[in-house]
Coordinates of N, CA, C and O in Angstrom, one line a residue:
X161 N 65.0 -12.3 55.8 CA 65.4 -10.9 56.0 C 66.9 -10.7 55.9 O 67.7 -11.7 56.1
X162 N 67.3 -9.5 55.5 CA 68.7 -9.3 55.4 C 69.2 -8.4 56.6 O 68.5 -7.7 57.1
X163 N 70.5 -8.6 56.9 CA 71.1 -7.9 58.0 C 72.0 -6.8 57.4 O 72.8 -6.2 58.2
X164 N 72.1 -6.6 56.1 CA 73.0 -5.7 55.5 C 72.9 -4.3 56.1 O 73.9 -3.6 56.2
X165 N 71.7 -3.8 56.4 CA 71.6 -2.4 56.9 C 72.3 -2.2 58.2 O 72.6 -1.1 58.6
X166 N 72.5 -3.3 59.0 CA 73.2 -3.2 60.3 C 74.6 -2.7 60.1 O 75.3 -3.2 59.3
X167 N 75.0 -1.8 61.0 CA 76.4 -1.3 61.0 C 77.3 -2.5 61.4 O 76.9 -3.3 62.1
X168 N 78.5 -2.5 60.8 CA 79.4 -3.5 61.2 C 79.6 -3.7 62.7 O 79.7 -4.8 63.2
X169 N 79.7 -2.5 63.4 CA 79.9 -2.6 64.8 C 78.7 -3.3 65.5 O 78.9 -4.1 66.4
X170 N 77.5 -3.1 65.0 CA 76.3 -3.8 65.6 C 76.4 -5.3 65.3 O 76.2 -6.1 66.1
X171 N 76.8 -5.7 64.1 CA 76.9 -7.1 63.7 C 77.9 -7.8 64.6 O 77.7 -8.9 65.0
X172 N 79.0 -7.1 64.9 CA 80.1 -7.7 65.7 C 79.6 -7.8 67.2 O 80.2 -8.5 68.0
X173 N 78.6 -7.0 67.6 CA 78.1 -7.1 69.0 C 77.1 -8.1 69.2 O 76.8 -8.4 70.4
X174 N 76.5 -8.7 68.2 CA 75.5 -9.7 68.3 C 76.0 -11.1 68.1 O 76.9 -11.3 67.2
X175 N 75.5 -12.1 68.8 CA 75.8 -13.4 68.5 C 74.4 -14.1 68.4 O 73.7 -14.1 69.3
X176 N 74.1 -14.6 67.2 CA 72.8 -15.2 66.9 C 72.9 -16.7 66.9 O 73.6 -17.3 66.1
X177 N 72.1 -17.4 67.8 CA 72.1 -18.8 67.8 C 70.8 -19.3 67.2 O 69.7 -19.0 67.7
X178 N 70.9 -20.0 66.1 CA 69.7 -20.6 65.4 C 70.2 -21.9 64.9 O 70.5 -22.1 63.7
X179 N 70.3 -22.9 65.8 CA 71.0 -24.2 65.4 C 70.1 -25.4 65.2 O 70.6 -26.4 65.0
X180 N 68.8 -25.2 65.2 CA 67.9 -26.3 64.9 C 68.2 -27.5 65.9 O 68.2 -28.7 65.5
X181 N 68.4 -27.2 67.1 CA 68.6 -28.2 68.2 C 70.0 -28.8 68.3 O 70.2 -29.8 69.0
X182 N 71.0 -28.3 67.6 CA 72.3 -28.8 67.7 C 73.1 -28.4 68.9 O 74.0 -29.0 69.3
X183 N 72.6 -27.3 69.5 CA 73.2 -26.9 70.8 C 72.1 -26.9 71.9 O 71.0 -26.5 71.7
X184 N 72.4 -27.6 73.0 CA 71.5 -27.8 74.0 C 72.0 -27.3 75.3 O 73.1 -27.7 75.7
X185 N 71.3 -26.4 76.0 CA 71.7 -25.8 77.3 C 72.1 -26.8 78.3 O 73.1 -26.7 79.0
X186 N 71.4 -27.9 78.3 CA 71.7 -29.0 79.3 C 73.0 -29.7 79.1 O 73.7 -30.1 80.0
X187 N 73.3 -29.9 77.8 CA 74.4 -30.8 77.4 C 75.6 -30.1 76.9 O 76.7 -30.7 76.8
X188 N 75.5 -28.8 76.5 CA 76.6 -28.1 75.9 C 77.1 -26.8 76.6 O 77.5 -25.9 76.0
X189 N 77.0 -26.8 77.9 CA 77.3 -25.6 78.7 C 78.7 -25.1 78.4 O 79.0 -24.0 78.2
X190 N 79.7 -26.1 78.5 CA 81.1 -25.7 78.3 C 81.3 -25.1 76.9 O 81.9 -24.0 76.7
X191 N 80.7 -25.7 75.9 CA 80.8 -25.2 74.5 C 80.2 -23.8 74.3 O 80.7 -23.0 73.6
X192 N 79.1 -23.7 75.0 CA 78.4 -22.4 74.9 C 79.3 -21.3 75.5 O 79.5 -20.2 74.9
X193 N 79.8 -21.6 76.7 CA 80.7 -20.6 77.3 C 81.9 -20.3 76.5 O 82.4 -19.1 76.4
X194 N 82.5 -21.3 75.9 CA 83.7 -21.1 75.1 C 83.4 -20.2 73.9 O 84.2 -19.4 73.5
X195 N 82.2 -20.4 73.3 CA 81.8 -19.6 72.2 C 81.6 -18.1 72.6 O 82.0 -17.2 71.9
X196 N 81.0 -17.9 73.8 CA 80.9 -16.6 74.3 C 82.2 -15.9 74.6 O 82.4 -14.7 74.3
X197 N 83.2 -16.7 75.1 CA 84.5 -16.1 75.4 C 85.2 -15.7 74.1 O 85.8 -14.7 74.0
X198 N 85.0 -16.6 73.0 CA 85.6 -16.3 71.7 C 85.0 -15.1 71.0 O 85.7 -14.2 70.5
X199 N 83.7 -15.0 71.0 CA 83.0 -14.0 70.2 C 82.8 -12.7 71.0 O 82.6 -11.7 70.3
X200 N 82.8 -12.7 72.3 CA 82.6 -11.6 73.1 C 81.4 -10.7 72.7 O 81.5 -9.5 72.5
X201 N 80.2 -11.3 72.6 CA 79.1 -10.5 72.1 C 78.5 -9.6 73.2 O 78.8 -9.8 74.4
X202 N 77.8 -8.5 72.8 CA 77.1 -7.7 73.8 C 75.7 -8.2 73.9 O 75.0 -8.1 75.0
X203 N 75.2 -8.9 72.9 CA 73.8 -9.4 72.8 C 73.8 -10.8 72.3 O 74.4 -11.1 71.2
X204 N 73.2 -11.7 73.0 CA 73.1 -13.1 72.6 C 71.6 -13.3 72.2 O 70.7 -13.0 72.9
X205 N 71.4 -13.7 70.9 CA 70.0 -13.9 70.4 C 69.8 -15.4 70.2 O 70.5 -16.1 69.5
X206 N 68.8 -15.9 70.9 CA 68.4 -17.3 70.9 C 67.2 -17.5 70.1 O 66.1 -16.9 70.5
X207 N 67.2 -18.2 69.0 CA 66.1 -18.3 68.1 C 65.9 -19.7 67.5 O 66.8 -20.1 66.7
X208 N 64.8 -20.3 67.8 CA 63.9 -20.1 68.9 C 64.3 -20.8 70.2 O 65.1 -21.7 70.1
X209 N 63.7 -20.4 71.3 CA 64.0 -21.0 72.6 C 63.9 -22.5 72.6 O 64.7 -23.2 73.2
X210 N 62.9 -23.0 72.0 CA 62.6 -24.4 72.0 C 63.7 -25.3 71.5 O 63.9 -26.4 72.0
X211 N 64.6 -24.8 70.6 CA 65.7 -25.6 70.1 C 66.9 -25.7 71.0 O 67.9 -26.3 70.6
X212 N 66.8 -25.0 72.2 CA 68.0 -25.0 73.0 C 67.8 -25.7 74.3 O 68.7 -25.5 75.2
X213 N 66.8 -26.4 74.5 CA 66.6 -27.1 75.8 C 65.6 -28.3 75.6 O 64.9 -28.4 74.6
X214 N 65.6 -29.2 76.6 CA 64.7 -30.3 76.6 C 63.8 -30.3 77.8 O 63.2 -31.3 78.1
X215 N 63.7 -29.2 78.4 CA 62.9 -29.0 79.6 C 61.4 -29.0 79.2 O 61.1 -28.6 78.1
X216 N 60.6 -29.4 80.2 CA 59.1 -29.3 80.0 C 58.7 -27.8 80.1 O 58.8 -27.2 81.2
X217 N 58.3 -27.2 79.0 CA 58.0 -25.7 79.0 C 56.8 -25.4 79.9 O 56.7 -24.2 80.3
X218 N 56.0 -26.4 80.3 CA 54.9 -26.1 81.2 C 55.2 -26.3 82.7 O 54.4 -26.0 83.5
X219 N 56.4 -26.7 83.0 CA 56.9 -26.9 84.3 C 57.8 -25.7 84.8 O 58.9 -25.6 84.3
X220 N 57.3 -24.9 85.7 CA 58.0 -23.7 86.1 C 59.4 -24.1 86.8 O 60.3 -23.4 86.6
X221 N 59.4 -25.2 87.5 CA 60.7 -25.6 88.1 C 61.7 -26.0 87.1 O 62.9 -25.6 87.2
X222 N 61.3 -26.8 86.1 CA 62.2 -27.1 85.0 C 62.7 -25.9 84.2 O 63.9 -25.8 83.9
X223 N 61.8 -25.1 83.9 CA 62.1 -23.9 83.1 C 63.0 -23.0 84.0 O 63.9 -22.2 83.5
X224 N 62.8 -23.0 85.3 CA 63.7 -22.2 86.2 C 65.2 -22.6 86.0 O 66.0 -21.8 86.1
X225 N 65.4 -23.9 85.8 CA 66.8 -24.3 85.6 C 67.4 -23.7 84.3 O 68.5 -23.2 84.3
X226 N 66.6 -23.6 83.3 CA 67.0 -23.0 82.0 C 67.3 -21.5 82.2 O 68.3 -21.0 81.8
X227 N 66.4 -20.8 82.9 CA 66.5 -19.4 83.1 C 67.7 -19.1 84.1 O 68.4 -18.1 83.9
X228 N 67.9 -19.9 85.0 CA 69.1 -19.7 85.9 C 70.4 -19.8 85.1 O 71.3 -19.0 85.4
X229 N 70.5 -20.7 84.2 CA 71.7 -20.8 83.4 C 71.8 -19.5 82.5 O 72.9 -18.9 82.4
X230 N 70.7 -19.1 81.9 CA 70.7 -17.8 81.1 C 71.2 -16.6 82.0 O 71.9 -15.8 81.6
X231 N 70.6 -16.6 83.3 CA 71.1 -15.5 84.2 C 72.6 -15.6 84.5 O 73.2 -14.6 84.5
X232 N 73.0 -16.8 84.7 CA 74.5 -17.0 84.9 C 75.3 -16.5 83.7 O 76.3 -15.8 83.8
X233 N 74.8 -16.8 82.4 CA 75.5 -16.3 81.2 C 75.5 -14.7 81.2 O 76.5 -14.1 80.9
X234 N 74.3 -14.1 81.5 CA 74.2 -12.7 81.5 C 75.2 -12.0 82.4 O 75.9 -11.1 82.1
X235 N 75.2 -12.6 83.7 CA 76.1 -12.0 84.7 C 77.6 -12.3 84.4 O 78.4 -11.4 84.5
X236 N 77.9 -13.5 84.0 CA 79.3 -13.9 83.8 C 79.9 -13.2 82.6 O 81.1 -12.9 82.6
X237 N 79.1 -13.0 81.5 CA 79.7 -12.5 80.3 C 79.2 -11.1 79.9 O 79.5 -10.6 78.8
X238 N 78.5 -10.5 80.9 CA 78.0 -9.1 80.7 C 77.3 -8.9 79.4 O 77.6 -8.1 78.6
X239 N 76.3 -9.8 79.1 CA 75.5 -9.8 77.9 C 74.0 -9.6 78.2 O 73.5 -9.9 79.2
X240 N 73.3 -9.1 77.2 CA 71.9 -9.1 77.1 C 71.4 -10.3 76.3 O 72.2 -10.7 75.4
X241 N 70.3 -10.8 76.6 CA 69.7 -11.9 75.9 C 68.4 -11.5 75.3 O 67.5 -11.0 76.0
X242 N 68.3 -11.8 74.0 CA 67.0 -11.7 73.3 C 66.6 -13.1 72.8 O 67.4 -13.8 72.3
X243 N 65.4 -13.5 73.2 CA 65.0 -14.9 72.9 C 63.7 -14.9 72.1 O 62.7 -14.2 72.6
X244 N 63.6 -15.6 71.0 CA 62.4 -15.8 70.3 C 61.7 -17.0 70.9 O 62.3 -18.0 71.2
X245 N 60.3 -16.9 71.0 CA 59.5 -18.0 71.5 C 58.2 -18.0 70.7 O 57.9 -17.0 70.0
X246 N 57.4 -19.0 70.9 CA 56.2 -19.1 70.1 C 54.9 -19.1 71.0 O 55.0 -19.2 72.2
X247 N 53.8 -18.9 70.3 CA 52.5 -18.9 71.0 C 51.9 -20.3 71.1 O 52.4 -21.2 70.4
X248 N 50.9 -20.4 72.0 CA 50.2 -21.7 72.1 C 49.5 -21.9 70.8 O 49.2 -21.0 70.0
X249 N 49.2 -23.2 70.5 CA 48.4 -23.5 69.3 C 47.0 -23.0 69.5 O 46.5 -23.0 70.6
X250 N 46.4 -22.6 68.4 CA 45.0 -22.1 68.5 C 44.1 -23.2 69.0 O 44.2 -24.4 68.6
X251 N 43.1 -22.8 69.8 CA 42.1 -23.8 70.3 C 41.0 -24.0 69.3 O 40.6 -23.0 68.7
X252 N 40.5 -25.2 69.1 CA 39.4 -25.4 68.2 C 38.1 -24.8 68.7 O 38.0 -24.6 69.9
X253 N 37.2 -24.5 67.9 CA 35.9 -24.0 68.3 C 35.8 -22.6 67.8 O 36.6 -22.0 67.2
X254 N 34.6 -22.0 68.2 CA 34.3 -20.6 67.8 C 35.3 -19.6 68.4 O 35.8 -19.8 69.6
X255 N 35.7 -18.6 67.7 CA 36.6 -17.6 68.3 C 36.0 -16.8 69.5 O 34.8 -16.7 69.5
X256 N 36.8 -16.4 70.4 CA 36.4 -15.7 71.6 C 35.8 -14.3 71.1 O 36.3 -13.7 70.2
X257 N 34.7 -13.9 71.8 CA 34.2 -12.6 71.5 C 35.2 -11.5 72.0 O 35.2 -10.4 71.4
X258 N 35.9 -11.8 73.0 CA 36.9 -10.9 73.5 C 38.2 -11.3 73.0 O 38.6 -12.5 73.3
X259 N 39.0 -10.5 72.3 CA 40.3 -10.9 71.8 C 41.3 -10.9 73.0 O 41.5 -9.9 73.7
X260 N 41.9 -12.0 73.3 CA 42.8 -12.1 74.4 C 44.1 -11.4 74.0 O 44.5 -11.3 72.8
X261 N 44.8 -11.0 75.0 CA 46.1 -10.3 74.8 C 47.1 -11.4 74.2 O 47.1 -12.5 74.6
X262 N 47.9 -10.9 73.3 CA 48.9 -11.8 72.7 C 49.8 -12.3 73.8 O 50.3 -13.4 73.7
X263 N 50.1 -11.5 74.8 CA 51.0 -11.9 75.9 C 50.4 -13.1 76.7 O 51.2 -13.9 77.2
X264 N 49.1 -13.2 76.7 CA 48.5 -14.4 77.4 C 48.6 -15.6 76.5 O 48.2 -16.7 77.0
X265 N 49.0 -15.5 75.3 CA 49.0 -16.6 74.4 C 50.4 -17.3 74.3 O 50.6 -18.2 73.5
X266 N 51.4 -16.7 75.0 CA 52.7 -17.2 75.0 C 52.7 -18.7 75.5 O 52.2 -18.9 76.6
X267 N 53.4 -19.6 74.8 CA 53.3 -21.0 75.2 C 54.2 -21.2 76.4 O 55.2 -20.6 76.7
X268 N 53.7 -22.2 77.3 CA 54.5 -22.7 78.4 C 54.2 -22.0 79.7 O 53.3 -21.3 79.9
X269 N 55.1 -22.3 80.6 CA 55.0 -21.8 82.0 C 55.0 -20.3 82.1 O 55.7 -19.6 81.3
X270 N 54.4 -19.7 83.1 CA 54.5 -18.3 83.3 C 55.9 -17.9 83.8 O 56.2 -16.7 83.9
X271 N 56.8 -18.9 84.0 CA 58.1 -18.6 84.4 C 58.8 -17.8 83.3 O 59.7 -17.0 83.6
X272 N 58.5 -18.0 82.1 CA 59.1 -17.2 81.0 C 58.8 -15.7 81.1 O 59.7 -14.9 81.1
X273 N 57.6 -15.3 81.3 CA 57.3 -13.9 81.5 C 57.8 -13.4 82.8 O 58.1 -12.2 82.9
X274 N 57.9 -14.3 83.8 CA 58.5 -13.8 85.0 C 60.0 -13.6 84.9 O 60.5 -12.7 85.6
X275 N 60.6 -14.3 84.0 CA 62.1 -14.1 83.9 C 62.4 -12.9 83.0 O 63.3 -12.1 83.2
X276 N 61.6 -12.7 82.0 CA 61.9 -11.6 81.0 C 61.7 -10.2 81.6 O 60.7 -10.0 82.3
X277 N 62.6 -9.3 81.3 CA 62.5 -7.9 81.7 C 61.5 -7.2 80.8 O 60.7 -6.4 81.2
X278 N 61.6 -7.5 79.5 CA 60.6 -7.0 78.5 C 60.2 -8.1 77.6 O 61.0 -8.9 77.1
X279 N 58.9 -8.1 77.4 CA 58.3 -9.1 76.5 C 57.6 -8.3 75.3 O 56.8 -7.4 75.6
X280 N 57.9 -8.7 74.1 CA 57.2 -8.1 73.0 C 56.5 -9.3 72.2 O 57.2 -10.2 71.8
X281 N 55.2 -9.2 72.1 CA 54.5 -10.3 71.3 C 54.0 -9.7 70.0 O 53.5 -8.6 70.0
X282 N 54.3 -10.4 68.9 CA 53.9 -10.0 67.6 C 52.9 -10.9 67.0 O 53.1 -12.1 66.9
X283 N 51.8 -10.3 66.6 CA 50.7 -11.1 65.9 C 51.2 -11.7 64.6 O 52.0 -11.1 64.0
X284 N 50.6 -12.8 64.3 CA 51.0 -13.4 63.0 C 50.4 -12.6 61.8 O 49.8 -11.6 62.0
X285 N 50.7 -13.1 60.6 CA 50.2 -12.4 59.4 C 48.7 -12.3 59.4 O 48.0 -13.2 59.9
X286 N 48.2 -11.2 58.9 CA 46.8 -10.9 58.9 C 46.4 -10.5 57.4 O 47.3 -10.2 56.6
X287 N 45.2 -10.6 57.1 CA 44.7 -10.2 55.8 C 45.1 -8.8 55.4 O 45.4 -8.5 54.2
X288 N 45.1 -7.9 56.4 CA 45.4 -6.5 56.1 C 46.9 -6.2 56.0 O 47.4 -5.2 55.7
X289 N 47.7 -7.2 56.4 CA 49.2 -7.2 56.4 C 49.7 -6.4 57.6 O 50.9 -6.2 57.8
X290 N 48.8 -5.8 58.4 CA 49.2 -5.2 59.7 C 49.3 -6.2 60.8 O 48.5 -7.2 60.8
X291 N 50.2 -6.0 61.7 CA 50.4 -6.9 62.8 C 50.4 -6.1 64.1 O 51.0 -5.0 64.1
X292 N 49.7 -6.6 65.1 CA 49.8 -5.9 66.4 C 51.0 -6.3 67.2 O 51.4 -7.4 67.1
X293 N 51.5 -5.4 67.9 CA 52.6 -5.7 68.9 C 52.0 -5.4 70.3 O 51.4 -4.4 70.5
X294 N 52.2 -6.3 71.2 CA 51.9 -6.1 72.6 C 53.1 -6.1 73.4 O 54.1 -6.9 73.1
X295 N 53.2 -5.3 74.5 CA 54.4 -5.1 75.3 C 54.1 -5.4 76.7 O 53.0 -5.1 77.2
X296 N 55.1 -6.0 77.4 CA 55.0 -6.2 78.9 C 56.4 -5.7 79.4 O 57.4 -6.4 79.0
X297 N 56.5 -4.7 80.1 CA 57.8 -4.2 80.6 C 57.8 -4.2 82.1 O 56.9 -3.7 82.8
X298 N 58.8 -4.7 82.7 CA 59.0 -4.8 84.1 C 59.4 -3.5 84.8 O 58.9 -3.1 85.8
X299 N 60.2 -2.7 84.1 CA 60.9 -1.5 84.7 C 60.4 -0.2 84.2 O 61.0 0.8 84.4
X300 N 59.4 -0.2 83.4 CA 58.9 1.1 82.8 C 57.4 1.0 82.4 O 56.9 -0.1 82.5
X301 N 56.8 2.1 82.1 CA 55.4 2.1 81.6 C 55.4 1.3 80.3 O 56.3 1.3 79.5
X302 N 54.2 0.6 80.1 CA 54.0 -0.1 78.9 C 53.7 1.0 77.8 O 53.0 1.9 78.0
X303 N 54.4 0.8 76.6 CA 54.1 1.7 75.5 C 52.7 1.4 74.9 O 52.1 0.4 75.3
X304 N 52.2 2.3 74.1 CA 51.0 2.1 73.4 C 51.0 0.8 72.6 O 52.1 0.4 72.1
X305 N 49.9 0.1 72.4 CA 49.8 -1.0 71.5 C 50.2 -0.4 70.1 O 49.8 0.7 69.8
X306 N 51.1 -1.1 69.4 CA 51.6 -0.6 68.1 C 51.2 -1.5 67.0 O 51.0 -2.7 67.2
X307 N 51.1 -0.9 65.8 CA 50.9 -1.7 64.6 C 52.1 -1.6 63.7 O 52.7 -0.5 63.6
X308 N 52.4 -2.7 63.0 CA 53.5 -2.7 62.1 C 53.1 -3.3 60.8 O 52.1 -4.1 60.8
X309 N 53.8 -3.0 59.7 CA 53.5 -3.6 58.4 C 54.8 -3.9 57.8 O 55.7 -3.1 57.7
X310 N 55.0 -5.1 57.2 CA 56.2 -5.5 56.6 C 56.4 -4.7 55.3 O 55.4 -4.7 54.5
X311 N 57.5 -4.1 55.1 CA 57.8 -3.3 53.8 C 58.7 -4.2 53.0 O 59.8 -4.4 53.3
X312 N 58.1 -4.7 51.9 CA 58.9 -5.6 51.0 C 60.1 -4.9 50.3 O 61.1 -5.6 50.0
X313 N 60.0 -3.6 50.1 CA 61.1 -2.9 49.4 C 62.3 -2.8 50.4 O 63.4 -3.1 49.9
X314 N 62.1 -2.4 51.6 CA 63.2 -2.2 52.5 C 63.5 -3.5 53.3 O 64.5 -3.5 54.0
X315 N 62.6 -4.5 53.3 CA 62.8 -5.7 54.0 C 62.8 -5.4 55.5 O 63.6 -5.9 56.3
X316 N 62.0 -4.5 55.9 CA 61.9 -4.1 57.3 C 60.4 -3.8 57.7 O 59.6 -3.8 56.8
X317 N 60.2 -3.6 59.0 CA 58.8 -3.3 59.4 C 58.7 -1.8 59.5 O 59.5 -1.1 60.1
X318 N 57.6 -1.2 59.0 CA 57.2 0.2 59.2 C 56.3 0.3 60.4 O 55.3 -0.5 60.5
X319 N 56.5 1.3 61.2 CA 55.6 1.6 62.3 C 54.4 2.4 61.8 O 54.5 3.2 61.0
X320 N 53.3 2.1 62.4 CA 52.0 2.8 62.0 C 51.4 3.4 63.3 O 51.5 2.8 64.4
X321 N 50.6 4.4 63.1 CA 49.9 5.1 64.2 C 48.9 4.0 64.8 O 48.0 3.5 64.1
X322 N 49.1 3.7 66.1 CA 48.2 2.7 66.6 C 46.7 3.0 66.6 O 45.9 2.2 66.5
X323 N 46.4 4.3 66.7 CA 45.0 4.7 66.7 C 44.4 4.5 65.3 O 43.3 4.1 65.2
X324 N 45.2 4.8 64.3 CA 44.6 4.7 62.9 C 44.5 3.2 62.5 O 43.6 2.8 61.8
X325 N 45.5 2.4 62.9 CA 45.6 1.0 62.4 C 44.7 0.1 63.2 O 44.0 -0.8 62.7
X326 N 44.6 0.3 64.5 CA 44.0 -0.7 65.4 C 42.5 -0.4 65.6 O 41.8 -1.1 66.4
X327 N 41.9 0.6 65.0 CA 40.5 0.9 65.3 C 39.6 0.3 64.2 O 40.0 -0.2 63.2

């Protein structure tokens, strides 16, 4: 995807970390803080979460250490954090007759959803090219389930009427 349509001001407000494991929350705290002091972002984007820690994602106490450091960064540097994370691997066997919520498929401890103020789960590619979005919001009503489709011309996602797409 391209970031060209973003206004320069928005680009300067975001700091995107996608380091393939070269920066680790446990071992590089000082370097992380120095980078935040230098760049002064409004939004820190961590993509994907897995590459920034060595904690056991299924252990709520271990993940709590990770989230406490992120809370410290949010408070100390007055930033918002957007974090990409992955779903559990598909289970072998026949598919469920009831389609589970995408939010229930997020990998690891429930500490992640407990920490997040808003969670948006996006379905993987489908034959129809439509993807479902599921939302979990702590401080407001949940929006309608939404459908999106990738637009190859604009390199962006187009929103679609959830009633027309999801029925």
